[in-house]
């Protein structure tokens, strides 16, 4: 089960992309599968998405968030966000094309999430604790991994974007929604995302 190769190995010029914010209809549309993951335009898009994710800064970004209705996500798991448990080790920049997620087991866990399309806000969302996900990388090679913790959460969050779903839609209790500056009242010190 090869991990997605880090985007950093591909030397291409990069551009910051405009991030769609909540309310823009592109965030509510369903993205189309990528027909040729090896297309140089896809590689360029992925590189630009990684650059945009870091610039924001964030730990994940999906095609529709940059006005591209294709099933492509980029993500990372910074060391300070990884629990170190199996499936939740730190991850460098990753690109995943045409991802599919399935839960492993029944367990769901609450956790605080932010979204680059909903700046300044955090919400507590229940997600599958452990997942298996599949997709292809930029060489068209299959990817199949298991994830937990932050890794599992970011994958579920980003794949939702491909189906026009925002984390707010997944919240059971909107009282668990907060501006970052007030999050200490609900969840202790604010988390960066
Ligand atoms: Zn998001």
PDB file of C-alpha atoms and ligand atoms in Angstrom:
ATOM      1  CA  UNK A   1       0.000   0.000   0.000  1.00  0.00           C
ATOM      2  CA  UNK A   2       2.211   2.795  -1.253  1.00  0.00           C
ATOM      3  CA  UNK A   3       1.629   6.245   0.222  1.00  0.00           C
ATOM      4  CA  UNK A   4       0.891   9.056  -2.178  1.00  0.00           C
ATOM      5  CA  UNK A   5       4.265  10.460  -3.266  1.00  0.00           C
ATOM      6  CA  UNK A   6       5.018  13.861  -1.801  1.00  0.00           C
ATOM      7  CA  UNK A   7       4.289  16.637  -4.236  1.00  0.00           C
ATOM      8  CA  UNK A   8       7.650  18.174  -3.424  1.00  0.00           C
ATOM      9  CA  UNK A   9       9.405  15.757  -5.746  1.00  0.00           C
ATOM     10  CA  UNK A  10       7.833  17.449  -8.737  1.00  0.00           C
ATOM     11  CA  UNK A  11       9.568  20.689  -9.640  1.00  0.00           C
ATOM     12  CA  UNK A  12       6.912  22.922 -11.152  1.00  0.00           C
ATOM     13  CA  UNK A  13       6.149  26.610 -10.868  1.00  0.00           C
ATOM     14  CA  UNK A  14       3.305  27.185  -8.444  1.00  0.00           C
ATOM     15  CA  UNK A  15       0.462  29.650  -8.163  1.00  0.00           C
ATOM     16  CA  UNK A  16      -1.742  30.566  -5.239  1.00  0.00           C
ATOM     17  CA  UNK A  17      -5.382  29.788  -5.988  1.00  0.00           C
ATOM     18  CA  UNK A  18      -8.440  31.707  -4.843  1.00  0.00           C
ATOM     19  CA  UNK A  19     -10.335  29.856  -2.125  1.00  0.00           C
ATOM     20  CA  UNK A  20     -14.136  29.793  -2.408  1.00  0.00           C
ATOM     21  CA  UNK A  21     -15.914  30.804   0.795  1.00  0.00           C
ATOM     22  CA  UNK A  22     -19.144  29.419   2.212  1.00  0.00           C
ATOM     23  CA  UNK A  23     -22.079  30.717   0.220  1.00  0.00           C
ATOM     24  CA  UNK A  24     -20.369  30.315  -3.123  1.00  0.00           C
ATOM     25  CA  UNK A  25     -22.372  27.704  -5.062  1.00  0.00           C
ATOM     26  CA  UNK A  26     -19.246  25.842  -6.195  1.00  0.00           C
ATOM     27  CA  UNK A  27     -18.959  24.463  -2.650  1.00  0.00           C
ATOM     28  CA  UNK A  28     -22.375  22.807  -2.983  1.00  0.00           C
ATOM     29  CA  UNK A  29     -21.793  21.032  -6.278  1.00  0.00           C
ATOM     30  CA  UNK A  30     -20.622  17.465  -6.849  1.00  0.00           C
ATOM     31  CA  UNK A  31     -17.148  17.147  -8.312  1.00  0.00           C
ATOM     32  CA  UNK A  32     -16.447  14.920 -11.330  1.00  0.00           C
ATOM     33  CA  UNK A  33     -13.906  12.086 -11.346  1.00  0.00           C
ATOM     34  CA  UNK A  34     -10.476  12.890 -12.770  1.00  0.00           C
ATOM     35  CA  UNK A  35     -10.281  10.907 -16.012  1.00  0.00           C
ATOM     36  CA  UNK A  36      -6.487  11.072 -16.457  1.00  0.00           C
ATOM     37  CA  UNK A  37      -4.582  11.527 -13.173  1.00  0.00           C
ATOM     38  CA  UNK A  38      -1.299  11.691 -15.123  1.00  0.00           C
ATOM     39  CA  UNK A  39      -2.383  14.744 -17.132  1.00  0.00           C
ATOM     40  CA  UNK A  40       0.242  17.483 -16.573  1.00  0.00           C
ATOM     41  CA  UNK A  41      -2.605  19.912 -15.882  1.00  0.00           C
ATOM     42  CA  UNK A  42      -3.644  17.760 -12.920  1.00  0.00           C
ATOM     43  CA  UNK A  43      -0.072  17.724 -11.637  1.00  0.00           C
ATOM     44  CA  UNK A  44       0.045  21.509 -11.893  1.00  0.00           C
ATOM     45  CA  UNK A  45      -3.320  21.826 -10.148  1.00  0.00           C
ATOM     46  CA  UNK A  46      -2.124  19.553  -7.325  1.00  0.00           C
ATOM     47  CA  UNK A  47       1.058  21.590  -6.887  1.00  0.00           C
ATOM     48  CA  UNK A  48      -0.941  24.818  -6.779  1.00  0.00           C
ATOM     49  CA  UNK A  49      -3.357  23.312  -4.252  1.00  0.00           C
ATOM     50  CA  UNK A  50      -0.476  22.272  -1.990  1.00  0.00           C
ATOM     51  CA  UNK A  51       1.005  25.752  -2.212  1.00  0.00           C
ATOM     52  CA  UNK A  52      -2.380  27.311  -1.468  1.00  0.00           C
ATOM     53  CA  UNK A  53      -2.958  24.955   1.479  1.00  0.00           C
ATOM     54  CA  UNK A  54       0.359  25.954   3.053  1.00  0.00           C
ATOM     55  CA  UNK A  55      -0.162  29.643   2.374  1.00  0.00           C
ATOM     56  CA  UNK A  56      -3.636  29.736   3.974  1.00  0.00           C
ATOM     57  CA  UNK A  57      -2.447  27.945   6.188  1.00  0.00           C
ATOM     58  CA  UNK A  58      -4.441  24.737   6.384  1.00  0.00           C
ATOM     59  CA  UNK A  59      -4.016  20.964   6.514  1.00  0.00           C
ATOM     60  CA  UNK A  60      -6.321  20.052   3.657  1.00  0.00           C
ATOM     61  CA  UNK A  61      -7.891  21.424   0.501  1.00  0.00           C
ATOM     62  CA  UNK A  62     -10.328  19.970  -2.028  1.00  0.00           C
ATOM     63  CA  UNK A  63     -10.843  20.821  -5.702  1.00  0.00           C
ATOM     64  CA  UNK A  64     -14.194  22.602  -5.290  1.00  0.00           C
ATOM     65  CA  UNK A  65     -12.607  24.921  -2.701  1.00  0.00           C
ATOM     66  CA  UNK A  66     -10.420  26.326  -5.467  1.00  0.00           C
ATOM     67  CA  UNK A  67     -13.295  26.437  -7.984  1.00  0.00           C
ATOM     68  CA  UNK A  68     -12.279  23.193  -9.682  1.00  0.00           C
ATOM     69  CA  UNK A  69     -15.045  20.590  -9.752  1.00  0.00           C
ATOM     70  CA  UNK A  70     -12.729  17.589  -9.918  1.00  0.00           C
ATOM     71  CA  UNK A  71     -12.289  14.812  -7.366  1.00  0.00           C
ATOM     72  CA  UNK A  72      -8.853  15.740  -6.084  1.00  0.00           C
ATOM     73  CA  UNK A  73      -7.726  16.557  -2.552  1.00  0.00           C
ATOM     74  CA  UNK A  74      -4.453  17.543  -0.932  1.00  0.00           C
ATOM     75  CA  UNK A  75      -3.712  17.163   2.758  1.00  0.00           C
ATOM     76  CA  UNK A  76      -1.024  16.853   5.391  1.00  0.00           C
ATOM     77  CA  UNK A  77      -0.838  15.834   9.037  1.00  0.00           C
ATOM     78  CA  UNK A  78       1.528  18.127  10.947  1.00  0.00           C
ATOM     79  CA  UNK A  79       3.478  16.466  13.776  1.00  0.00           C
ATOM     80  CA  UNK A  80       1.706  18.591  16.381  1.00  0.00           C
ATOM     81  CA  UNK A  81      -1.684  17.315  15.168  1.00  0.00           C
ATOM     82  CA  UNK A  82      -0.759  13.615  14.926  1.00  0.00           C
ATOM     83  CA  UNK A  83      -1.472  11.430  17.936  1.00  0.00           C
ATOM     84  CA  UNK A  84       1.173   8.949  16.803  1.00  0.00           C
ATOM     85  CA  UNK A  85      -1.360   6.117  17.087  1.00  0.00           C
ATOM     86  CA  UNK A  86      -1.529   3.567  14.263  1.00  0.00           C
ATOM     87  CA  UNK A  87      -2.805   5.373  11.184  1.00  0.00           C
ATOM     88  CA  UNK A  88      -2.232   8.821  12.698  1.00  0.00           C
ATOM     89  CA  UNK A  89       1.456   9.435  12.166  1.00  0.00           C
ATOM     90  CA  UNK A  90       2.640  12.773  10.729  1.00  0.00           C
ATOM     91  CA  UNK A  91       2.148  12.976   6.972  1.00  0.00           C
ATOM     92  CA  UNK A  92       3.885  15.293   4.538  1.00  0.00           C
ATOM     93  CA  UNK A  93       2.044  16.851   1.617  1.00  0.00           C
ATOM     94  CA  UNK A  94      -0.173  14.266  -0.048  1.00  0.00           C
ATOM     95  CA  UNK A  95      -2.273  14.278  -3.190  1.00  0.00           C
ATOM     96  CA  UNK A  96      -5.210  11.910  -3.588  1.00  0.00           C
ATOM     97  CA  UNK A  97      -7.283  11.599  -6.741  1.00  0.00           C
ATOM     98  CA  UNK A  98     -10.751  10.043  -6.992  1.00  0.00           C
ATOM     99  CA  UNK A  99     -10.768   9.127  -3.291  1.00  0.00           C
ATOM    100  CA  UNK A 100     -13.252   6.718  -1.728  1.00  0.00           C
ATOM    101  CA  UNK A 101     -13.662   6.368   2.048  1.00  0.00           C
ATOM    102  CA  UNK A 102     -15.137   3.508   4.049  1.00  0.00           C
ATOM    103  CA  UNK A 103     -15.410   3.309   7.833  1.00  0.00           C
ATOM    104  CA  UNK A 104     -13.578   0.588   9.742  1.00  0.00           C
ATOM    105  CA  UNK A 105     -15.851  -0.324  12.616  1.00  0.00           C
ATOM    106  CA  UNK A 106     -18.726   1.613  14.117  1.00  0.00           C
ATOM    107  CA  UNK A 107     -16.858   4.046  16.348  1.00  0.00           C
ATOM    108  CA  UNK A 108     -17.381   7.752  15.825  1.00  0.00           C
ATOM    109  CA  UNK A 109     -15.412  10.441  17.645  1.00  0.00           C
ATOM    110  CA  UNK A 110     -16.010  14.161  18.147  1.00  0.00           C
ATOM    111  CA  UNK A 111     -13.296  16.610  17.172  1.00  0.00           C
ATOM    112  CA  UNK A 112     -12.822  20.293  16.380  1.00  0.00           C
ATOM    113  CA  UNK A 113     -12.585  21.236  12.725  1.00  0.00           C
ATOM    114  CA  UNK A 114     -11.997  24.351  10.748  1.00  0.00           C
ATOM    115  CA  UNK A 115     -12.332  24.943   7.021  1.00  0.00           C
ATOM    116  CA  UNK A 116     -10.475  27.327   4.752  1.00  0.00           C
ATOM    117  CA  UNK A 117     -13.852  28.106   3.154  1.00  0.00           C
ATOM    118  CA  UNK A 118     -15.293  29.114   6.550  1.00  0.00           C
ATOM    119  CA  UNK A 119     -12.502  31.268   7.984  1.00  0.00           C
ATOM    120  CA  UNK A 120     -12.298  32.152  11.645  1.00  0.00           C
ATOM    121  CA  UNK A 121     -14.754  29.488  12.835  1.00  0.00           C
ATOM    122  CA  UNK A 122     -14.376  26.067  14.451  1.00  0.00           C
ATOM    123  CA  UNK A 123     -17.002  23.421  15.034  1.00  0.00           C
ATOM    124  CA  UNK A 124     -17.151  20.073  16.791  1.00  0.00           C
ATOM    125  CA  UNK A 125     -17.938  17.285  14.363  1.00  0.00           C
ATOM    126  CA  UNK A 126     -18.408  13.552  14.797  1.00  0.00           C
ATOM    127  CA  UNK A 127     -16.377  11.458  12.344  1.00  0.00           C
ATOM    128  CA  UNK A 128     -15.495   7.807  11.867  1.00  0.00           C
ATOM    129  CA  UNK A 129     -12.615   6.993  14.212  1.00  0.00           C
ATOM    130  CA  UNK A 130     -10.944   4.645  11.719  1.00  0.00           C
ATOM    131  CA  UNK A 131     -11.261   4.510   7.980  1.00  0.00           C
ATOM    132  CA  UNK A 132      -9.857   2.825   4.925  1.00  0.00           C
ATOM    133  CA  UNK A 133      -9.432   5.016   1.887  1.00  0.00           C
ATOM    134  CA  UNK A 134      -8.516   4.383  -1.691  1.00  0.00           C
ATOM    135  CA  UNK A 135      -7.722   6.472  -4.729  1.00  0.00           C
ATOM    136  CA  UNK A 136      -4.902   7.042  -7.172  1.00  0.00           C
ATOM    137  CA  UNK A 137      -1.808   9.211  -7.125  1.00  0.00           C
ATOM    138  CA  UNK A 138      -0.389  11.557  -9.765  1.00  0.00           C
ATOM    139  CA  UNK A 139       1.214   8.618 -11.553  1.00  0.00           C
ATOM    140  CA  UNK A 140      -2.131   6.864 -11.734  1.00  0.00           C
ATOM    141  CA  UNK A 141      -0.936   4.267  -9.229  1.00  0.00           C
ATOM    142  CA  UNK A 142      -3.498   2.921  -6.768  1.00  0.00           C
ATOM    143  CA  UNK A 143      -3.388   4.124  -3.173  1.00  0.00           C
ATOM    144  CA  UNK A 144      -5.018   2.176  -0.334  1.00  0.00           C
ATOM    145  CA  UNK A 145      -4.452   3.147   3.275  1.00  0.00           C
ATOM    146  CA  UNK A 146      -5.966   2.946   6.721  1.00  0.00           C
ATOM    147  CA  UNK A 147      -6.141   6.035   8.911  1.00  0.00           C
ATOM    148  CA  UNK A 148      -7.243   7.185  12.344  1.00  0.00           C
ATOM    149  CA  UNK A 149      -7.151  10.413  14.350  1.00  0.00           C
ATOM    150  CA  UNK A 150      -6.344  13.633  12.503  1.00  0.00           C
ATOM    151  CA  UNK A 151      -5.413  11.705   9.361  1.00  0.00           C
ATOM    152  CA  UNK A 152      -8.851  10.055   9.235  1.00  0.00           C
ATOM    153  CA  UNK A 153     -10.597  13.329  10.076  1.00  0.00           C
ATOM    154  CA  UNK A 154      -8.936  15.413   7.384  1.00  0.00           C
ATOM    155  CA  UNK A 155      -9.644  12.773   4.749  1.00  0.00           C
ATOM    156  CA  UNK A 156     -13.333  12.621   5.692  1.00  0.00           C
ATOM    157  CA  UNK A 157     -13.577  16.426   5.740  1.00  0.00           C
ATOM    158  CA  UNK A 158     -11.929  16.859   2.326  1.00  0.00           C
ATOM    159  CA  UNK A 159     -13.792  14.022   0.621  1.00  0.00           C
ATOM    160  CA  UNK A 160     -17.056  15.579   1.849  1.00  0.00           C
ATOM    161  CA  UNK A 161     -16.119  18.705  -0.140  1.00  0.00           C
ATOM    162  CA  UNK A 162     -16.145  16.594  -3.317  1.00  0.00           C
ATOM    163  CA  UNK A 163     -19.829  15.916  -2.686  1.00  0.00           C
ATOM    164  CA  UNK A 164     -20.767  19.484  -1.780  1.00  0.00           C
ATOM    165  CA  UNK A 165     -20.843  18.785   1.970  1.00  0.00           C
ATOM    166  CA  UNK A 166     -19.438  21.209   4.564  1.00  0.00           C
ATOM    167  CA  UNK A 167     -18.560  20.243   8.136  1.00  0.00           C
ATOM    168  CA  UNK A 168     -21.423  22.380   9.425  1.00  0.00           C
ATOM    169  CA  UNK A 169     -23.794  19.911   7.733  1.00  0.00           C
ATOM    170  CA  UNK A 170     -22.304  17.144   9.887  1.00  0.00           C
ATOM    171  CA  UNK A 171     -22.677  18.924  13.228  1.00  0.00           C
ATOM    172  CA  UNK A 172     -25.161  17.489  15.719  1.00  0.00           C
ATOM    173  CA  UNK A 173     -25.128  20.520  18.005  1.00  0.00           C
ATOM    174  CA  UNK A 174     -24.602  24.011  16.591  1.00  0.00           C
ATOM    175  CA  UNK A 175     -23.876  25.237  20.114  1.00  0.00           C
ATOM    176  CA  UNK A 176     -20.503  23.548  19.532  1.00  0.00           C
ATOM    177  CA  UNK A 177     -19.637  26.225  16.972  1.00  0.00           C
ATOM    178  CA  UNK A 178     -17.289  29.055  17.843  1.00  0.00           C
ATOM    179  CA  UNK A 179     -15.156  31.853  16.563  1.00  0.00           C
ATOM    180  CA  UNK A 180     -11.513  30.864  16.957  1.00  0.00           C
ATOM    181  CA  UNK A 181     -10.980  33.674  19.450  1.00  0.00           C
ATOM    182  CA  UNK A 182     -13.751  32.339  21.722  1.00  0.00           C
ATOM    183  CA  UNK A 183     -12.920  28.647  21.356  1.00  0.00           C
ATOM    184  CA  UNK A 184     -11.178  28.587  24.728  1.00  0.00           C
ATOM    185  CA  UNK A 185     -14.599  28.678  26.370  1.00  0.00           C
ATOM    186  CA  UNK A 186     -15.629  25.439  24.678  1.00  0.00           C
ATOM    187  CA  UNK A 187     -12.441  23.572  23.931  1.00  0.00           C
ATOM    188  CA  UNK A 188      -9.430  25.040  25.654  1.00  0.00           C
ATOM    189  CA  UNK A 189      -6.699  26.837  23.715  1.00  0.00           C
ATOM    190  CA  UNK A 190      -7.505  27.477  20.043  1.00  0.00           C
ATOM    191  CA  UNK A 191      -6.177  25.007  17.513  1.00  0.00           C
ATOM    192  CA  UNK A 192      -4.393  26.212  14.444  1.00  0.00           C
ATOM    193  CA  UNK A 193      -5.671  24.982  11.141  1.00  0.00           C
TER     194      UNK A 193
HETATM  195 ZN1  LIG B   1     -13.080  22.414   4.356  1.00  0.00          ZN
END
